[in-house]
Amino acid sequence: MPDSYYQDALQHKIFNILSEAADDINVEAYVIGGFVRDFFLKRGKAEDIDVVAVGSGIELAKKVSEKLPGKPPVKVFKTYGTAMLKIFDLEVEFVGARRESYTEDSRNPKVEQGTLADDQNRRDFTINALALQLNKKDFGKLLDPFKGLEDLKTQLIKTPLDPEVTFSDDPLRMIRAIRFASQLHFKIDQKSIQAIKDHSERIDIVSKERIVTELNKILKSEKPSVGFKLLHDTNLLQRILPELTHLEGIDEIDGQKHKDNFWHTLEVVDNISLETNDVWLRWAALLHDIGKAPTKRFHKKIGWTFHGHEFKGSKMVYQLFKRLKLPLNDKMKLVQKLVLLSSRPIAIVDDDVTDSAVRRLIFDTGDHLDDLMMLCEADITTKNPKRYKKYHNNFKVVRHRIQEVEERDKVRNFQPPVSGKEIMETFQIEPCREVGEIKAKIKEAILDGDIPNDYEAAFQYMLKEGEARGFKQA
Ligand code: CTP
């Protein structure tokens, strides 16, 4: 096969500097991995570049830095023999070509120096092993020993070596195969699928942080169900998110069935992904029904129920986030809130539901009312066109009622118009339980519509509540 050159890929001025630096210290250097793959896929602007040096990656990084204005600092990761440089708007990662293997039960690789071919051998997929030469003599030459370019064309995820070896070197690659399939709409080679099925338990040695990075990328892909279906079919899902696989299956008693909440959930995730790229809203869709497995009951008269699954589910969100080392911050709280409130909007559809229920929903949801409505609408997965239309209309009614009540009462993010300090000053009392009680009573009275959401009404109500507790206005 004649040599192919792709100087086009290397137009950014950084590549000339890399080329000169490599020639200066007399090492072979190549751009490899995601940058090259995405160039051939014409996939957006690169943010990071992986450079492999047949020799010391750290030395090459230092030489490059010397040639740059202001000599930016080289970040060295000694344990891995790698270095990182931030150049212009790009992060460039330097590694020395390696032979690397992970011992059976360890997460830490054993590393030895190797050739470019060694380095390509130990990469995850043929499409990620493509390398473009940087040295002046062969600038832009493609080195593609595993026909990665062909796999890019036929849209195939395939390991350079026997998948058993590639996955055993780093079991995270089992999820990465699925992540690339989901992101790029590629198929995974059958042998690789089989190897994942055969060794899914090896995912247990991988750190949660690395797993979550890949899960988030699956969730951010255009149609996340593609990735989750593959995770399910290869038995990985039951090891990393058993809460989801527990939702699978349809039970039937006395001719009464419930829907399969696992496959339903994947449809909900796809639906919400048409509306938002926010990965936390996609997490909320993924987890919105997880409380259904532990709360499922059958009652002879009413059939299947999942009482309290929203509350149970929101508690499970915390456990799951903690286990996966996802952030336990306001993002987790948002997911919990959406799971907890996921059945509330539909409850206010009926005409006889009072404004007070609507006010409470607005108050409880705060800034995330639109997110909650988005989740509820994504939750409609019926294939019956009549019902589909009816359910969507129901939510139109809900949105309308919310808008009406909100314009009138302004209770979103509302703070009780009388503060604890004012209660204490009015009755000349020290901080105590009753101050909190009176404040809560005022809030309840406003949400119930017993008094309007204004200062004068709240003040009068406070006097009444204080006097009922034996306090006198000072
Ligand atoms: N790589 C690997 N095995 C891994 C992780 C990464 O062989 N477990 C190699 C692949 O050659 C990959 C390169 O390291 O292309 C860079 O990895 P990473 O930055 O994680 O992925 P990218 O391929 O750059 O893709 P993306 O930018 O979409 O994450």
mmCIF file of C-alpha atoms and ligand atoms in Angstrom, residues 33-34 37 50 122-124 128 170 173 176 179-180 210 217, ligand 1:
data_model
loop_
_atom_site.group_PDB
_atom_site.id
_atom_site.type_symbol
_atom_site.label_atom_id
_atom_site.label_comp_id
_atom_site.label_asym_id
_atom_site.label_seq_id
_atom_site.Cartn_x
_atom_site.Cartn_y
_atom_site.Cartn_z
ATOM 1 C CA GLY A 33 -5.651 8.774 19.220
ATOM 2 C CA GLY A 34 -8.768 10.932 19.374
ATOM 3 C CA ARG A 37 -9.777 9.777 14.616
ATOM 4 C CA ASP A 50 -2.110 13.147 22.284
ATOM 5 C CA ARG A 122 -1.585 -1.498 23.423
ATOM 6 C CA ARG A 123 -4.238 1.036 22.493
ATOM 7 C CA ASP A 124 -7.924 0.365 22.888
ATOM 8 C CA ASN A 128 -7.852 5.158 18.171
ATOM 9 C CA ASP A 170 -7.690 -2.200 31.022
ATOM 10 C CA ARG A 173 -12.236 -0.374 27.651
ATOM 11 C CA ARG A 176 -15.366 2.661 26.274
ATOM 12 C CA ARG A 179 -19.391 4.684 24.736
ATOM 13 C CA PHE A 180 -17.858 5.080 21.259
ATOM 14 C CA ARG A 210 -13.293 6.398 35.366
ATOM 15 C CA LYS A 217 -20.353 10.439 27.765
HETATM 16 N N1 CTP B 1 -6.662 4.952 25.364
HETATM 17 C C1 CTP B 1 -6.569 3.587 25.509
HETATM 18 N N2 CTP B 1 -7.195 2.949 26.534
HETATM 19 C C2 CTP B 1 -7.914 3.648 27.441
HETATM 20 C C3 CTP B 1 -8.028 5.035 27.315
HETATM 21 C C4 CTP B 1 -7.396 5.682 26.261
HETATM 22 O O1 CTP B 1 -5.921 2.951 24.693
HETATM 23 N N3 CTP B 1 -8.504 3.009 28.436
HETATM 24 C C5 CTP B 1 -5.942 5.632 24.264
HETATM 25 C C6 CTP B 1 -6.695 5.671 22.944
HETATM 26 O O2 CTP B 1 -5.757 5.587 21.923
HETATM 27 C C7 CTP B 1 -7.355 7.060 22.965
HETATM 28 C C8 CTP B 1 -6.278 7.893 23.670
HETATM 29 O O3 CTP B 1 -5.692 6.986 24.610
HETATM 30 O O4 CTP B 1 -7.621 7.533 21.678
HETATM 31 C C9 CTP B 1 -6.828 9.100 24.391
HETATM 32 O O5 CTP B 1 -7.814 8.723 25.325
HETATM 33 P P1 CTP B 1 -9.020 9.666 25.716
HETATM 34 O O6 CTP B 1 -8.565 11.076 25.776
HETATM 35 O O7 CTP B 1 -9.687 9.076 26.911
HETATM 36 O O8 CTP B 1 -10.051 9.437 24.532
HETATM 37 P P2 CTP B 1 -10.108 10.035 23.091
HETATM 38 O O9 CTP B 1 -9.878 8.929 22.128
HETATM 39 O O10 CTP B 1 -9.244 11.242 22.963
HETATM 40 O O11 CTP B 1 -11.629 10.384 22.938
HETATM 41 P P3 CTP B 1 -12.485 11.536 23.661
HETATM 42 O O12 CTP B 1 -11.770 12.822 23.375
HETATM 43 O O13 CTP B 1 -13.803 11.406 22.988
HETATM 44 O O14 CTP B 1 -12.541 11.177 25.103
#
